Every structure is written in C-alpha cells, then in structure tokens.
PDB file of C-alpha atoms in Angstrom:
ATOM      1  CA  UNK A  29     104.680  96.382  93.096  1.00  0.00           C
ATOM      2  CA  UNK A  30     103.297  99.217  94.456  1.00  0.00           C
ATOM      3  CA  UNK A  31     101.398  99.792  97.929  1.00  0.00           C
ATOM      4  CA  UNK A  32      98.819 102.489  98.546  1.00  0.00           C
ATOM      5  CA  UNK A  33      98.039 104.121 101.960  1.00  0.00           C
ATOM      6  CA  UNK A  34      95.686 106.828 102.994  1.00  0.00           C
ATOM      7  CA  UNK A  35      97.058 109.841 104.653  1.00  0.00           C
ATOM      8  CA  UNK A  36      94.820 111.133 107.382  1.00  0.00           C
ATOM      9  CA  UNK A  37      96.855 114.553 107.929  1.00  0.00           C
ATOM     10  CA  UNK A  38      97.088 117.232 105.350  1.00  0.00           C
ATOM     11  CA  UNK A  39     100.886 117.779 105.330  1.00  0.00           C
ATOM     12  CA  UNK A  40     101.650 116.797 101.918  1.00  0.00           C
ATOM     13  CA  UNK A  41      98.495 118.345 100.060  1.00  0.00           C
ATOM     14  CA  UNK A  42      99.864 121.707  99.537  1.00  0.00           C
ATOM     15  CA  UNK A  43     100.314 122.614  95.580  1.00  0.00           C
ATOM     16  CA  UNK A  44      98.684 119.462  94.460  1.00  0.00           C
ATOM     17  CA  UNK A  45      96.818 120.328  90.994  1.00  0.00           C
ATOM     18  CA  UNK A  46      95.392 118.305  88.188  1.00  0.00           C
ATOM     19  CA  UNK A  47      98.001 115.901  87.053  1.00  0.00           C
ATOM     20  CA  UNK A  48      96.010 112.725  85.454  1.00  0.00           C
ATOM     21  CA  UNK A  49      92.683 112.929  84.032  1.00  0.00           C
ATOM     22  CA  UNK A  50      90.651 109.368  85.055  1.00  0.00           C
ATOM     23  CA  UNK A  51      88.581 109.634  81.832  1.00  0.00           C
ATOM     24  CA  UNK A  52      85.502 109.098  84.095  1.00  0.00           C
ATOM     25  CA  UNK A  53      82.971 111.808  83.896  1.00  0.00           C
ATOM     26  CA  UNK A  54      79.792 112.309  85.576  1.00  0.00           C
ATOM     27  CA  UNK A  55      77.526 109.146  85.755  1.00  0.00           C
ATOM     28  CA  UNK A  56      77.568 105.557  87.340  1.00  0.00           C
ATOM     29  CA  UNK A  57      81.209 105.519  86.698  1.00  0.00           C
ATOM     30  CA  UNK A  58      82.040 108.475  89.148  1.00  0.00           C
ATOM     31  CA  UNK A  59      79.755 106.679  91.550  1.00  0.00           C
ATOM     32  CA  UNK A  60      81.857 103.576  91.265  1.00  0.00           C
ATOM     33  CA  UNK A  61      84.972 105.285  91.672  1.00  0.00           C
ATOM     34  CA  UNK A  62      84.023 106.961  94.930  1.00  0.00           C
ATOM     35  CA  UNK A  63      82.746 103.630  96.126  1.00  0.00           C
ATOM     36  CA  UNK A  64      86.105 101.813  94.889  1.00  0.00           C
ATOM     37  CA  UNK A  65      87.965 104.318  97.145  1.00  0.00           C
ATOM     38  CA  UNK A  66      85.724 103.709 100.013  1.00  0.00           C
ATOM     39  CA  UNK A  67      86.521 100.449  99.603  1.00  0.00           C
ATOM     40  CA  UNK A  68      90.336 100.892  99.502  1.00  0.00           C
ATOM     41  CA  UNK A  69      90.682 103.801 101.805  1.00  0.00           C
ATOM     42  CA  UNK A  70      87.539 104.532 104.058  1.00  0.00           C
ATOM     43  CA  UNK A  71      85.978 107.800 104.649  1.00  0.00           C
ATOM     44  CA  UNK A  72      87.761 110.713 102.642  1.00  0.00           C
ATOM     45  CA  UNK A  73      89.864 113.494 104.360  1.00  0.00           C
ATOM     46  CA  UNK A  74      87.206 115.558 103.138  1.00  0.00           C
ATOM     47  CA  UNK A  75      83.682 115.840 101.666  1.00  0.00           C
ATOM     48  CA  UNK A  76      80.853 118.437 101.050  1.00  0.00           C
ATOM     49  CA  UNK A  77      77.783 118.366  99.336  1.00  0.00           C
ATOM     50  CA  UNK A  78      79.078 120.840  96.454  1.00  0.00           C
ATOM     51  CA  UNK A  79      79.675 118.704  93.408  1.00  0.00           C
ATOM     52  CA  UNK A  80      82.727 121.031  92.095  1.00  0.00           C
ATOM     53  CA  UNK A  81      84.176 119.782  95.655  1.00  0.00           C
ATOM     54  CA  UNK A  82      82.515 116.561  96.316  1.00  0.00           C
ATOM     55  CA  UNK A  83      85.478 114.919  98.395  1.00  0.00           C
ATOM     56  CA  UNK A  84      89.106 114.547  98.770  1.00  0.00           C
ATOM     57  CA  UNK A  85      91.784 111.820  99.339  1.00  0.00           C
ATOM     58  CA  UNK A  86      95.662 112.033  99.889  1.00  0.00           C
ATOM     59  CA  UNK A  87      96.921 108.609  98.800  1.00  0.00           C
ATOM     60  CA  UNK A  88     100.840 107.770  99.488  1.00  0.00           C
ATOM     61  CA  UNK A  89     101.579 105.316  96.621  1.00  0.00           C
ATOM     62  CA  UNK A  90     105.338 103.758  97.384  1.00  0.00           C
ATOM     63  CA  UNK A  91     107.437 101.182  95.947  1.00  0.00           C
ATOM     64  CA  UNK A  92     110.904 100.046  96.727  1.00  0.00           C
ATOM     65  CA  UNK A  93     112.394 103.194  96.340  1.00  0.00           C
ATOM     66  CA  UNK A  94     110.129 105.812  96.054  1.00  0.00           C
ATOM     67  CA  UNK A  95     106.678 107.597  97.433  1.00  0.00           C
ATOM     68  CA  UNK A  96     104.157 109.922  95.812  1.00  0.00           C
ATOM     69  CA  UNK A  97     101.735 111.662  97.203  1.00  0.00           C
ATOM     70  CA  UNK A  98      98.513 111.780  95.159  1.00  0.00           C
ATOM     71  CA  UNK A  99      95.364 113.945  95.472  1.00  0.00           C
ATOM     72  CA  UNK A 100      92.215 112.020  94.714  1.00  0.00           C
ATOM     73  CA  UNK A 101      89.161 114.250  94.376  1.00  0.00           C
ATOM     74  CA  UNK A 102      86.252 114.830  92.732  1.00  0.00           C
ATOM     75  CA  UNK A 103      86.152 118.531  90.830  1.00  0.00           C
ATOM     76  CA  UNK A 104      84.487 120.447  87.964  1.00  0.00           C
ATOM     77  CA  UNK A 105      85.679 118.191  85.817  1.00  0.00           C
ATOM     78  CA  UNK A 106      84.539 115.097  87.564  1.00  0.00           C
ATOM     79  CA  UNK A 107      86.967 112.346  89.580  1.00  0.00           C
ATOM     80  CA  UNK A 108      91.029 113.459  89.123  1.00  0.00           C
ATOM     81  CA  UNK A 109      93.916 112.537  90.043  1.00  0.00           C
ATOM     82  CA  UNK A 110      96.320 115.471  91.616  1.00  0.00           C
ATOM     83  CA  UNK A 111      99.770 115.505  92.172  1.00  0.00           C
ATOM     84  CA  UNK A 112     102.264 118.446  93.068  1.00  0.00           C
ATOM     85  CA  UNK A 113     104.662 118.400  89.833  1.00  0.00           C
ATOM     86  CA  UNK A 114     107.143 120.916  91.358  1.00  0.00           C
ATOM     87  CA  UNK A 115     108.135 117.669  93.293  1.00  0.00           C
ATOM     88  CA  UNK A 116     109.258 116.890  89.463  1.00  0.00           C
ATOM     89  CA  UNK A 117     109.782 113.042  91.373  1.00  0.00           C
ATOM     90  CA  UNK A 118     110.667 110.182  88.360  1.00  0.00           C
ATOM     91  CA  UNK A 119     107.770 107.680  87.681  1.00  0.00           C
ATOM     92  CA  UNK A 120     104.969 110.199  89.129  1.00  0.00           C
ATOM     93  CA  UNK A 121     102.941 109.009  86.020  1.00  0.00           C
ATOM     94  CA  UNK A 122     103.380 105.418  86.237  1.00  0.00           C
ATOM     95  CA  UNK A 123     102.730 105.284  89.401  1.00  0.00           C
ATOM     96  CA  UNK A 124      99.719 107.618  89.204  1.00  0.00           C
ATOM     97  CA  UNK A 125      98.374 105.369  86.252  1.00  0.00           C
ATOM     98  CA  UNK A 126      98.964 102.396  88.795  1.00  0.00           C
ATOM     99  CA  UNK A 127      96.815 103.992  91.306  1.00  0.00           C
ATOM    100  CA  UNK A 128      94.036 104.679  88.730  1.00  0.00           C
ATOM    101  CA  UNK A 129      94.016 100.864  87.751  1.00  0.00           C
ATOM    102  CA  UNK A 130      93.982  99.984  91.591  1.00  0.00           C
ATOM    103  CA  UNK A 131      90.601 102.101  91.698  1.00  0.00           C
ATOM    104  CA  UNK A 132      88.811 101.083  88.647  1.00  0.00           C
ATOM    105  CA  UNK A 133      89.482  97.151  89.445  1.00  0.00           C
ATOM    106  CA  UNK A 134      88.091  97.459  92.745  1.00  0.00           C
ATOM    107  CA  UNK A 135      84.605  96.422  93.906  1.00  0.00           C
ATOM    108  CA  UNK A 136      82.495  99.366  95.147  1.00  0.00           C
ATOM    109  CA  UNK A 137      81.510 100.042  98.750  1.00  0.00           C
ATOM    110  CA  UNK A 138      77.814 100.750  99.351  1.00  0.00           C
ATOM    111  CA  UNK A 139      77.319 104.775  99.720  1.00  0.00           C
ATOM    112  CA  UNK A 140      74.648 107.116  98.995  1.00  0.00           C
ATOM    113  CA  UNK A 141      75.551 110.736  98.549  1.00  0.00           C
ATOM    114  CA  UNK A 142      73.595 113.680  97.768  1.00  0.00           C
ATOM    115  CA  UNK A 143      75.610 116.905  96.262  1.00  0.00           C
ATOM    116  CA  UNK A 144      74.602 119.578  94.274  1.00  0.00           C
ATOM    117  CA  UNK A 145      75.674 121.745  91.354  1.00  0.00           C
ATOM    118  CA  UNK A 146      75.202 125.305  92.056  1.00  0.00           C
ATOM    119  CA  UNK A 147      75.880 126.343  88.299  1.00  0.00           C
ATOM    120  CA  UNK A 148      73.069 124.451  87.153  1.00  0.00           C
ATOM    121  CA  UNK A 149      70.670 124.215  90.208  1.00  0.00           C
ATOM    122  CA  UNK A 150      70.907 120.620  89.917  1.00  0.00           C
ATOM    123  CA  UNK A 151      70.544 117.805  92.600  1.00  0.00           C
ATOM    124  CA  UNK A 152      72.657 114.745  92.251  1.00  0.00           C
ATOM    125  CA  UNK A 153      71.898 111.811  94.125  1.00  0.00           C
ATOM    126  CA  UNK A 154      74.325 108.909  93.473  1.00  0.00           C
ATOM    127  CA  UNK A 155      76.136 105.990  95.008  1.00  0.00           C
ATOM    128  CA  UNK A 156      76.621 102.211  94.986  1.00  0.00           C
ATOM    129  CA  UNK A 157      74.561  99.183  96.546  1.00  0.00           C
ATOM    130  CA  UNK A 158      75.555  95.751  96.187  1.00  0.00           C
ATOM    131  CA  UNK A 159      77.978  96.099  93.446  1.00  0.00           C
ATOM    132  CA  UNK A 160      75.614  98.054  91.687  1.00  0.00           C
ATOM    133  CA  UNK A 161      76.034 102.007  91.063  1.00  0.00           C
ATOM    134  CA  UNK A 162      73.652 104.608  90.244  1.00  0.00           C
ATOM    135  CA  UNK A 163      73.469 108.519  89.470  1.00  0.00           C
ATOM    136  CA  UNK A 164      70.268 110.716  89.339  1.00  0.00           C
ATOM    137  CA  UNK A 165      70.503 114.084  88.589  1.00  0.00           C
ATOM    138  CA  UNK A 166      67.177 116.440  89.010  1.00  0.00           C
ATOM    139  CA  UNK A 167      66.527 120.247  88.449  1.00  0.00           C
ATOM    140  CA  UNK A 168      66.313 122.005  91.659  1.00  0.00           C
ATOM    141  CA  UNK A 169      64.594 125.195  89.963  1.00  0.00           C
ATOM    142  CA  UNK A 170      62.867 127.347  93.081  1.00  0.00           C
ATOM    143  CA  UNK A 171      64.682 125.573  95.943  1.00  0.00           C
TER     144      UNK A 171
END
C-alpha cells in the first residue's frame, strides 16, 4: 500500500530524468492525466505555456519501508514520470507504476490551459469540464 504526497519545495528534483513512459500521447488522454494530477495534488510546482515544458510536479511515494521522489511532468514526449536513477533504490519501478495507476484511475478536475508548441507553430487548448476532456490543436501561422 502506497501513499502519495505533493512536495512543494524543489529539493529532490535535481538529476531526475524520464523513468517511466506513461503511454499517453497528446490528446484527450493527456488532458485527463493533467486533470487527474490536479485532483490528487492541486496546482503543479511549475507551469508554463510551452508545450515541451507545460507543468511539473514533485511527488513523494512511500510505503512502510521506503520513500521515492518522482517528477511528473509534460515534456516533448507527453506526460512522463521521472526519477533520479542514481538513487538506484529498490522497487522504484513498482512504486512509479503504482503512481501511474493512481493517476489513471482518478477523476479529472476541471481546467482549461492554452500551451504553444513552437516547433510546429501550434496553439493547443486542452482541459476537462465535468469529467469530459478535450484537446484542440490549431496552426498559428503568422502569429
């Protein structure tokens, strides 16, 4: 049995890199993922309108014997869970998978965000309203 807690200071973030691919690509699923994070942990530690660096959470996952610190963020490859693999702590992979399942099974909160993917000159509007999630990408040529 794991417990999950958002960390509000950035002490544990250094050295974290992609650890677990969520399997979620851009679209309604990425909106649901972000909405579920809002339900579970409130506002992120950091957010921007850059689609390659949209938001960032630091989550402590613990059980009776151990604690792990994961970053949950939306980067160039979509929603991802990061970890400092130099920590090389036993059962980190299992703890990260449990965190992912907790997020996936959580009802998303309402939100609406506009982010920009500069490489493709795209404006993305995504969010959730009353449990229904949406994702709209439009070309911003000439912006």
